[in-house]
Amino acid sequence: MSTGLIALLDDVVAIAKVAAASIDDVAGQAAKAGAKAAGVVIDDAAVTPRYVTGFSADRELPIVARIARGSLRNKLLILLPAALALSALAPALILPLLMIGGAFLCYEGAEKVYEAAVPHHAEAHEASIGSIALDPASLEDQKVAGAIKTDFILSAEIMAITLAAVPTGGFWTQAAVLAVVGTAITLAVYGGVALIVKADDLGVALARNGADTAIGAASRGFGRGLVRAMPGFLGLLGIVGTAAMIWVGGGIIVHGLAGYGLAGFEHAIHAAAENAGRALPPVAGIASWVVTAAASGLVGLALGLLLIPVVSYVIAPVWAWAKSALPGRAAKA
């Protein structure tokens, strides 16, 4: 997965040679592009469940549905036209925009690691950058707005990765592939999230099975086990999401640097992955992937940690100034 992201543009020439006039072609290219975005998809699926934490059971699915609708709007009404315009007017901007998004993922992931490692300092950091509540009148609206904002960044990465995978396929082919990938990924992610957030309710229902049979006993045992396992599973999912942010972001940065002639990191990671595969022939593919993901993660973590003070002492003050200055300008106008 991470290897595919690091090699994001390596197969552009091969894809450019493939005719893309039929529905089968669109489906094939969509599948390839979706596979390249798999790391971001994992992150999206892992991050979203925390936005429904703390709400009553009857509000969980409606909240997930609201976020899913916002995600589709992000992808199909905003990002898809923007991606097509970018491809037609400024294709050279695709890679730097990917790298900006990758840097954001590194920052988000590193911030979570920082919060876990030094929680007191992390609280001060959070206070320094302030709280951005899009609709403070309702906690649910705030959560949904925050989820859609995060989804926008992740969706932008997914659409940029997809566009980079089919840059020469023609306008309508690009539009079809972007639409198929965006819709399929949204349905997969939020369908999975819906199953995750309702798993404990399913466990409770199974645990209450009163049938005095072997099947009933098995159902009750499975239900109780599911209820007990869900808190740990959600915690593990959060860790996986953070790791995905860091290694996906780091992989994008490493590949982007290679695209601008700074290929040292990419060559070193590739060599280390090959050495790991040769050292462990029975699991060569797994060993190579683990080394690639770990090395990309180290790059992403280092960059993310460097960005934390930049956000605190540069971006946050500028943002605060802009928020205070713009209303005054509007009033003068």
Phi, psi and omega in degrees: 000303179295325178300319179297323178291320180295326179266032192309318187252005186295332183258019181300315182298318180296317181293323182297334182277349183273128176293141186231044184267339186257166177296322178301320179296315179299315180297319180296315179292324177297319179297317179296315181294321178297323178296322179294332181269009187302321181298318179291326179297316177302316180299314181300314181293327182282329184281321191299320184304333182292343181282348177254002179293134177096355179262158178294157185301326183287348179260351186296307182294319175301323178294315178300319180296319178297317180295319180297318178296319177297322178296317178297319177299316178306311188285312191272326185262338182246303189284324180297308177300322179296320179295318179294319177296319179297317180297323183281323189256328185211064182299336180293344180276350184299312183294312178298325177293322174301317182293323176297315177297321177298319178296323177297317178298319177300316180297313181299315180294316180295325179297321178292320176297318180297318179298320180289325185280317182226077187300324181293315177294325180296322178296320177295322178297316179299319179296325184290328181267352174081172180245127181254099180255114186287332178212085185292349181292340184216127178299320180296316179297322177298314181297314181297316179298318178296319179295319181291326177295313178297318179300325181300316180296312181295321178295322177298319176297316180299314182291323178293319177297318179297315180296320179295334181279338180227058188284344186237024186275002184093153187303308186288327176294315177301315180298317181294316181296316178299318181293317180296312181297313182300316181291314183297318181293320179298314180296319181294314183296308187280337169294317176296319179298318179300317178296320182295312186287340179260001183298323180292324176296320176298318178300317179297316180297317179293321181295337180269006178297116185268005182297129181270060180224170177298321179295319178297318178296318178296320179298315180296318179296317179295318180298314178297320178295321179296316179299316180293326186281334189298316178302316178294322180295317179295322176297316178297321179297322177297320178295316178299319179298317178296315179299320180296318176306312187289314184284327177292313178300316179297319178298320178296318180295315180300313180293321179297318177300320178297324178296337178257018174092359179258075190266006184302312180299314183296317179295319181296317180294318180298317180296317179296321179294319178295318178298319178296319178296319179291327181287336182231070185306320182298332181232043186302316182296316180295316181298317179297318180295316181300315180296316180297314180296318181294317180294317177297322178295322178296317177298314181296319180294317179299314179296316181299318179295324177294329182282339181302308177294330177297317178294317184294316191253353180236298186292315181298314177298321179295319179296317180296318179297317181297318180296324181280331185277323186296317177301322179296319178295320179297321180295318179297322180295000000 
